Short mmCIF file of C-alpha atoms in Angstrom, two decimals:
data_model
loop_
_atom_site.label_atom_id
_atom_site.label_comp_id
_atom_site.label_asym_id
_atom_site.label_seq_id
_atom_site.Cartn_x
_atom_site.Cartn_y
_atom_site.Cartn_z
CA MET A 1 40.19 -17.42 12.21
CA ARG A 2 39.11 -21.02 12.88
CA VAL A 3 42.61 -22.14 11.99
CA LEU A 4 44.07 -19.58 14.36
CA TYR A 5 41.96 -20.80 17.29
CA ARG A 6 42.95 -24.37 16.60
CA LEU A 7 46.56 -23.35 16.46
CA VAL A 8 46.32 -21.47 19.78
CA LEU A 9 44.56 -24.44 21.38
CA PHE A 10 47.17 -26.82 20.07
CA ILE A 11 50.03 -24.67 21.34
CA SER A 12 48.49 -24.20 24.80
CA VAL A 13 47.88 -27.90 25.21
CA THR A 14 51.43 -28.69 24.14
CA VAL A 15 52.90 -26.11 26.50
CA LEU A 16 50.73 -27.34 29.38
CA MET A 17 51.78 -30.93 28.76
CA ALA A 18 55.42 -29.90 28.56
CA CYS A 19 55.14 -28.16 31.92
CA GLN A 20 53.53 -31.19 33.53
CA PHE A 21 56.20 -33.37 32.04
CA SER A 22 59.13 -31.30 33.22
CA LYS A 23 57.68 -31.15 36.73
CA THR A 24 57.58 -34.89 37.18
CA GLU A 25 60.84 -35.59 35.36
CA PRO A 26 63.50 -36.34 38.02
CA LEU A 27 66.66 -34.25 38.02
CA PRO A 28 69.48 -35.92 36.12
CA TYR A 29 72.48 -37.48 37.84
CA LEU A 30 75.63 -35.68 36.74
CA GLY A 31 79.09 -37.13 36.32
CA PRO A 32 80.27 -40.54 35.15
CA HIS A 33 77.95 -43.54 35.59
CA ARG A 34 78.92 -47.14 36.11
CA GLN A 35 76.88 -50.21 35.27
CA VAL A 36 76.99 -52.90 37.94
CA GLY A 37 74.86 -55.83 36.91
CA ASP A 38 71.37 -54.46 36.38
CA SER A 39 71.80 -51.24 38.31
CA THR A 40 73.55 -48.00 37.50
CA VAL A 41 75.97 -46.57 40.02
CA TYR A 42 76.02 -42.81 39.87
CA TYR A 43 78.97 -40.61 40.62
CA ARG A 44 79.03 -39.26 44.15
CA VAL A 45 81.17 -36.96 46.27
CA ASP A 46 82.43 -39.42 48.80
CA SER A 47 84.94 -37.79 51.09
CA PHE A 48 85.94 -34.41 52.37
CA ALA A 49 86.35 -32.86 55.82
CA PHE A 50 86.78 -29.17 56.58
CA PHE A 51 86.22 -26.82 59.51
CA ASN A 52 83.49 -24.21 59.33
CA GLN A 53 83.55 -20.69 60.81
CA ASP A 54 82.52 -22.15 64.20
CA SER A 55 85.44 -24.63 64.12
CA GLN A 56 82.99 -27.47 63.64
CA LEU A 57 83.94 -30.27 61.32
CA VAL A 58 81.77 -30.54 58.20
CA THR A 59 82.21 -33.75 56.24
CA ALA A 60 80.60 -35.51 53.31
CA GLU A 61 79.23 -37.99 55.86
CA SER A 62 77.75 -35.31 58.11
CA LEU A 63 75.85 -33.94 55.10
CA ARG A 64 74.13 -37.20 54.19
CA GLY A 65 70.41 -36.58 54.04
CA LYS A 66 70.92 -32.86 53.33
CA VAL A 67 70.54 -31.08 50.01
CA TYR A 68 73.50 -28.76 49.67
CA VAL A 69 74.82 -26.03 47.39
CA VAL A 70 78.58 -25.57 46.99
CA ASP A 71 80.71 -22.69 45.79
CA PHE A 72 84.35 -21.63 46.01
CA PHE A 73 85.27 -18.09 46.98
CA PHE A 74 87.65 -15.99 49.05
CA ILE A 75 86.96 -12.91 51.11
CA SER A 76 89.23 -10.45 49.35
CA CYS A 77 88.20 -11.63 45.88
CA PRO A 78 87.88 -8.46 43.81
CA THR A 79 85.82 -9.92 40.96
CA ILE A 80 83.02 -12.49 40.79
CA CYS A 81 82.76 -13.55 44.46
CA PRO A 82 80.67 -10.65 45.82
CA VAL A 83 77.82 -11.28 43.39
CA MET A 84 78.03 -15.03 44.01
CA THR A 85 77.85 -14.37 47.74
CA LYS A 86 74.91 -12.07 47.19
CA HIS A 87 73.08 -14.83 45.33
CA MET A 88 74.04 -17.41 47.97
CA LYS A 89 72.50 -15.09 50.52
CA GLU A 90 69.25 -15.11 48.53
CA LEU A 91 69.27 -18.91 48.71
CA TYR A 92 70.02 -18.58 52.44
CA ASN A 93 66.94 -16.40 52.90
CA LEU A 94 64.76 -18.65 50.73
CA TYR A 95 65.60 -21.80 52.73
CA LYS A 96 66.17 -20.23 56.13
CA SER A 97 63.55 -22.34 57.84
CA ASP A 98 64.23 -25.63 56.03
CA PRO A 99 67.02 -27.53 57.86
CA ARG A 100 67.30 -29.98 54.95
CA VAL A 101 69.06 -27.31 52.85
CA VAL A 102 72.70 -26.41 53.61
CA LEU A 103 75.10 -24.01 51.90
CA LEU A 104 78.88 -24.52 51.67
CA SER A 105 81.39 -21.86 50.63
CA PHE A 106 84.97 -23.13 50.48
CA THR A 107 87.65 -20.48 50.80
CA LEU A 108 90.38 -20.64 48.19
CA ASP A 109 92.60 -18.39 50.29
CA PRO A 110 92.96 -20.09 53.70
CA ARG A 111 96.17 -18.16 54.40
CA HIS A 112 94.14 -14.97 54.78
CA ASP A 113 90.64 -16.35 55.34
CA THR A 114 91.34 -17.93 58.71
CA ILE A 115 88.53 -19.31 60.86
CA PRO A 116 88.14 -16.11 62.95
CA ARG A 117 88.00 -14.01 59.77
CA LEU A 118 85.46 -16.29 58.18
CA LYS A 119 83.45 -15.99 61.39
CA ARG A 120 83.63 -12.20 61.23
CA TYR A 121 82.70 -12.22 57.55
CA ALA A 122 79.66 -14.44 58.15
CA HIS A 123 78.63 -12.26 61.06
CA LYS A 124 78.88 -9.07 59.00
CA LEU A 125 76.89 -10.74 56.26
CA GLY A 126 74.25 -11.62 58.82
CA VAL A 127 74.39 -15.39 58.28
CA SER A 128 75.41 -18.36 60.40
CA ALA A 129 76.16 -22.08 60.52
CA PRO A 130 74.82 -24.75 60.34
CA LYS A 131 72.79 -23.28 57.46
CA TRP A 132 75.71 -21.56 55.72
CA ASN A 133 79.17 -23.01 56.31
CA PHE A 134 82.29 -21.11 55.33
CA LEU A 135 84.82 -23.90 55.03
CA TYR A 136 88.48 -23.72 55.92
CA GLY A 137 91.21 -26.28 55.48
CA LYS A 138 94.65 -26.90 54.07
CA LYS A 139 95.03 -25.17 50.76
CA GLU A 140 95.98 -28.30 48.84
CA ASP A 141 92.97 -30.11 50.32
CA ILE A 142 90.61 -27.37 49.19
CA TYR A 143 92.09 -27.27 45.71
CA ALA A 144 91.79 -31.05 45.51
CA THR A 145 88.13 -30.84 46.54
CA ALA A 146 86.90 -28.61 43.70
CA PRO A 147 87.30 -31.37 41.07
CA LYS A 148 85.23 -33.70 43.27
CA PHE A 149 82.31 -31.37 42.54
CA LEU A 150 83.35 -31.47 38.87
CA ILE A 151 84.27 -27.82 39.06
CA SER A 152 87.31 -26.82 37.04
CA ALA A 153 90.12 -26.89 39.57
CA ALA A 154 90.86 -23.46 40.88
CA GLN A 155 94.34 -22.21 40.22
CA GLU A 156 96.39 -19.28 41.34
CA ASP A 157 97.44 -16.76 38.75
CA ASP A 158 101.22 -16.53 39.00
CA THR A 159 101.41 -13.15 37.35
CA ASP A 160 99.37 -11.33 39.99
CA PRO A 161 99.51 -12.41 43.64
CA LEU A 162 96.14 -10.82 44.34
CA THR A 163 94.06 -12.79 41.89
CA ILE A 164 92.95 -16.36 41.98
CA ILE A 165 91.15 -17.56 38.89
CA HIS A 166 88.30 -19.83 39.74
CA SER A 167 84.94 -21.14 38.71
CA GLY A 168 81.82 -19.16 39.61
CA LYS A 169 79.63 -22.26 39.54
CA PHE A 170 77.12 -23.30 42.17
CA VAL A 171 76.79 -27.08 42.42
CA LEU A 172 73.72 -28.82 43.85
CA VAL A 173 74.29 -32.09 45.73
CA ASP A 174 71.56 -34.43 46.96
CA GLY A 175 71.21 -36.33 50.23
CA GLU A 176 73.35 -39.19 48.97
CA GLY A 177 76.19 -37.09 47.65
CA HIS A 178 75.14 -37.23 43.99
CA LEU A 179 75.63 -34.12 41.86
CA ARG A 180 72.21 -33.15 40.52
CA SER A 181 72.43 -29.66 39.10
CA TYR A 182 74.71 -26.69 38.72
CA CYS A 183 74.50 -23.11 37.56
CA ASP A 184 76.46 -19.94 37.00
CA GLY A 185 76.50 -18.36 40.46
CA THR A 186 76.96 -14.89 38.99
CA SER A 187 73.61 -15.00 37.14
CA LYS A 188 70.52 -14.23 39.18
CA GLU A 189 68.21 -15.99 36.70
CA GLU A 190 70.31 -19.16 36.80
CA VAL A 191 70.42 -19.12 40.60
CA TYR A 192 66.61 -18.92 40.72
CA ARG A 193 66.47 -21.84 38.32
CA LEU A 194 68.76 -23.71 40.72
CA ALA A 195 66.31 -22.91 43.52
CA GLU A 196 63.61 -24.69 41.49
CA ASP A 197 65.92 -27.70 41.26
CA ILE A 198 66.41 -27.55 45.04
CA ASP A 199 62.62 -27.68 45.41
CA ARG A 200 62.45 -30.68 43.12
CA LEU A 201 65.09 -32.49 45.20
CA LEU A 202 63.16 -31.67 48.36
CA ASP A 203 59.99 -33.07 46.76
CA GLU A 204 61.95 -36.15 45.80
CA MET A 205 63.06 -36.59 49.43
CA THR A 206 59.54 -36.09 50.74
CA ASN A 207 58.16 -38.68 48.32
CA GLU A 208 60.85 -41.20 49.19
CA GLY A 209 60.05 -40.65 52.86
CA HIS A 210 56.44 -41.70 52.23
CA GLU A 211 57.33 -44.95 50.52
CA MET B 1 46.05 -13.60 9.74
CA LYS B 2 47.15 -10.76 7.51
CA GLY B 3 45.05 -8.30 9.53
CA MET B 4 46.81 -9.43 12.68
CA ASN B 5 50.18 -8.59 11.20
CA ASN B 6 49.07 -5.09 10.31
CA GLN B 7 47.94 -4.48 13.87
CA LEU B 8 51.10 -5.90 15.33
CA GLY B 9 53.37 -3.57 13.35
CA PRO B 10 52.76 -0.35 15.34
CA ILE B 11 52.76 -2.24 18.64
CA VAL B 12 56.13 -3.83 17.95
CA LEU B 13 57.47 -0.46 16.84
CA SER B 14 56.35 1.38 19.97
CA ILE B 15 57.64 -1.36 22.25
CA SER B 16 61.05 -1.18 20.58
CA LEU B 17 61.05 2.62 20.92
CA ILE B 18 60.17 2.43 24.61
CA LEU B 19 62.83 -0.22 25.19
CA ALA B 20 65.41 1.83 23.30
CA PHE B 21 64.55 4.82 25.46
CA PHE B 22 64.94 2.99 28.75
CA THR B 23 68.13 1.16 27.81
CA GLY B 24 71.39 2.65 26.55
CA CYS B 25 70.08 5.50 24.40
CA GLY B 26 68.96 7.62 27.34
CA GLU B 27 72.34 7.19 29.06
CA ARG B 28 73.96 10.55 29.81
CA TYR B 29 77.28 9.28 31.09
CA PRO B 30 78.15 6.31 28.88
CA GLN B 31 81.83 6.35 29.88
CA GLY B 32 80.89 6.65 33.56
CA LYS B 33 78.53 3.72 33.21
CA ALA B 34 81.08 1.59 31.37
CA LEU B 35 83.77 2.30 33.98
CA TYR B 36 81.33 1.69 36.82
CA GLU B 37 80.40 -1.69 35.31
CA ALA B 38 84.05 -2.61 34.77
CA GLN B 39 85.53 -1.40 38.07
CA CYS B 40 82.87 -0.91 40.71
CA ALA B 41 79.96 -3.25 39.98
CA TRP B 42 81.96 -6.26 41.21
CA CYS B 43 81.42 -5.06 44.76
CA HIS B 44 78.67 -2.45 44.64
CA MET B 45 76.66 -4.44 42.05
CA SER B 46 75.30 -3.16 38.74
CA ASP B 47 72.22 -1.78 40.45
CA GLY B 48 74.31 -0.11 43.19
CA THR B 49 72.79 -2.16 46.02
CA GLY B 50 76.10 -3.64 47.22
CA LEU B 51 76.26 -6.67 49.49
CA GLU B 52 74.62 -6.03 52.83
CA GLY B 53 77.10 -5.88 55.69
CA ILE B 54 80.14 -6.17 53.42
CA TYR B 55 79.96 -3.72 50.49
CA PRO B 56 77.85 -0.63 51.11
CA SER B 57 74.88 0.23 48.90
CA LEU B 58 75.16 3.49 46.94
CA VAL B 59 71.44 3.78 46.30
CA ASP B 60 69.58 6.77 47.77
CA ARG B 61 72.40 7.61 50.16
CA GLU B 62 71.50 10.93 51.77
CA ASP B 63 75.00 11.23 53.30
CA LEU B 64 76.57 11.04 49.83
CA ARG B 65 74.08 13.58 48.47
CA GLN B 66 75.04 15.95 51.28
CA GLN B 67 78.78 15.34 50.97
CA LEU B 68 79.33 15.07 47.26
CA TRP B 69 83.13 14.98 47.64
CA ARG B 70 82.97 11.51 49.16
CA ILE B 71 82.40 9.79 45.80
CA PRO B 72 85.45 11.16 43.93
CA CYS B 73 87.51 10.70 47.11
CA ALA B 74 86.44 7.05 47.33
CA ILE B 75 87.40 6.47 43.71
CA ARG B 76 90.81 8.16 43.75
CA TYR B 77 92.09 7.25 47.22
CA GLY B 78 89.82 4.49 48.53
CA VAL B 79 87.78 4.15 51.73
CA TYR B 80 89.30 2.91 54.99
CA ASP B 81 86.58 3.61 57.57
CA SER B 82 86.37 -0.01 58.63
CA LEU B 83 90.12 -0.38 59.12
CA ARG B 84 90.94 -1.16 62.73
CA VAL B 85 94.21 -0.78 64.58
CA GLY B 86 96.12 -4.02 64.52
CA ASP B 87 93.80 -5.48 61.91
CA ASP B 88 95.55 -7.11 59.00
CA THR B 89 92.52 -8.05 56.95
CA PHE B 90 91.96 -5.56 54.21
CA SER B 91 88.93 -7.34 52.92
CA LEU B 92 86.39 -4.85 54.17
CA VAL B 93 88.09 -1.66 53.01
CA MET B 94 88.03 -0.27 49.50
CA MET B 95 91.30 0.30 47.68
CA GLY B 96 91.47 3.43 45.52
CA PHE B 97 91.75 3.64 41.76
CA PRO B 98 94.58 6.17 41.29
CA GLU B 99 94.96 5.23 37.62
CA LEU B 100 91.60 6.80 36.70
CA THR B 101 91.91 10.36 35.35
CA ASP B 102 90.03 13.38 36.74
CA ALA B 103 87.67 13.22 33.76
CA GLU B 104 86.97 9.53 34.35
CA VAL B 105 86.42 10.10 38.07
CA SER B 106 83.93 12.83 37.27
CA ASN B 107 82.06 10.65 34.75
CA ILE B 108 81.74 7.74 37.18
CA SER B 109 80.64 10.12 39.95
CA ASN B 110 77.99 11.66 37.71
CA TYR B 111 76.75 8.25 36.68
CA ILE B 112 76.33 7.33 40.37
CA ALA B 113 74.71 10.69 41.14
CA LEU B 114 72.07 10.26 38.44
CA SER B 115 71.46 6.52 38.58
CA PHE B 116 71.70 5.81 42.32
CA LEU B 117 71.40 9.15 44.14
CA LYS B 118 68.55 10.18 41.78
CA LEU B 119 69.95 13.68 41.16
CA GLN B 120 68.56 15.40 38.07
CA GLU B 121 71.86 16.94 36.98
CA GLY B 122 75.40 15.63 37.26
CA PRO B 123 77.06 17.87 39.88
CA TYR B 124 80.61 16.85 38.94
CA ASN B 125 82.87 18.45 36.38
CA GLU B 126 86.63 18.07 36.22
CA ARG B 127 87.29 21.35 38.01
CA ALA B 128 84.92 20.59 40.85
CA VAL B 129 86.42 17.11 41.18
CA VAL B 130 89.96 18.49 41.45
CA GLU B 131 88.78 20.76 44.28
CA MET B 132 86.92 17.94 46.04
CA LEU B 133 89.92 15.64 45.89
CA LYS B 134 91.94 18.11 47.96
CA ARG B 135 89.77 17.19 50.94
CA CYS B 136 90.99 13.64 51.13
CA ARG B 137 94.59 13.75 49.98
CA SER B 138 95.65 12.43 53.39
CA ARG B 139 94.10 9.07 52.47
CA GLU B 140 96.84 8.65 49.90
CA ASP B 141 99.26 7.52 52.62
CA THR B 142 96.89 4.84 53.84
CA PHE B 143 96.41 3.65 50.28
CA ARG B 144 100.17 3.39 49.63
CA LEU B 145 100.78 1.60 52.91
CA LEU B 146 98.03 -0.96 52.33
CA LYS B 147 99.04 -1.49 48.72
CA SER B 148 102.63 -2.31 49.66
CA LYS B 149 101.48 -4.56 52.51
CA LEU B 150 99.09 -6.41 50.23
CA GLN B 151 101.77 -6.93 47.62
CA SER B 152 104.31 -8.21 50.15
CA GLN B 153 101.86 -10.74 51.60
#
């Protein structure tokens, strides 16, 4: 029995230490890095500009200093979008009162998802900008933006006009435009893990503010 | 340590039995469940709760309990309550699934009745479903019209 107690003690201490460790460990920087002299330059999303459901321009610049979550969807999407939107709405509710967190949903079907329809959709869903932006723009611009978030470029399926194959990923971007985390937007567990990463980024921002 | 293992045996066994009971094995409409997961859960979600404001929840719906025909009708011919005159967005309506057979429609309906409406017995059999579907045959025209519009877009 002595051995057992020791074992239990050892395991608990290890687990406790691991937890402490993972809490203080900063989130990784995703994407290609570049070495310039002594410092590392991390990949960042530098430029994009789209209109939201209120016809306001949302740009990479205007989001500096915000932590934001990105996904790609379209209103009539018959497959993975509804559950992604449901999970986005949970993030919306979690960070309702924190203006540092912003959500972006780019429509992959701007021909049908016009600004008034996006507005109606957001209204029905019970959400609004500037917290949750449904972004509209030229189709080729939107399709060129997905790879900037290192999401596999969305493509239309030629065989069926009603389906667009696309990635169900949520991507987490920090206040400087660096990609810091991503998850499968169709999995509730993964989305809650992403929320923990959002909290870590917010902590990071708070700590930087104090320096 | 050996004693521990002997005690763990029955516990592990009962946990597995309980788990087996609550998942899969207790399922009375396995085909209905499989079809629901494959065709309906995208919008109404696996747990039937839908997406508030966009896709209606099917859980504990008294109106559906009172008007049982509405479930098979929704499956075969679709639901167009939110369609407005002059509106060309079909995003908030539900297109029907005319390719599902009467038996499949009845299995999905029973699955919904037991899992989400909390009925004790499945009220749908093929004959009842055929009768119920007569109530909403007029929706077929709407379905055809929308389908052709969607495809020409």
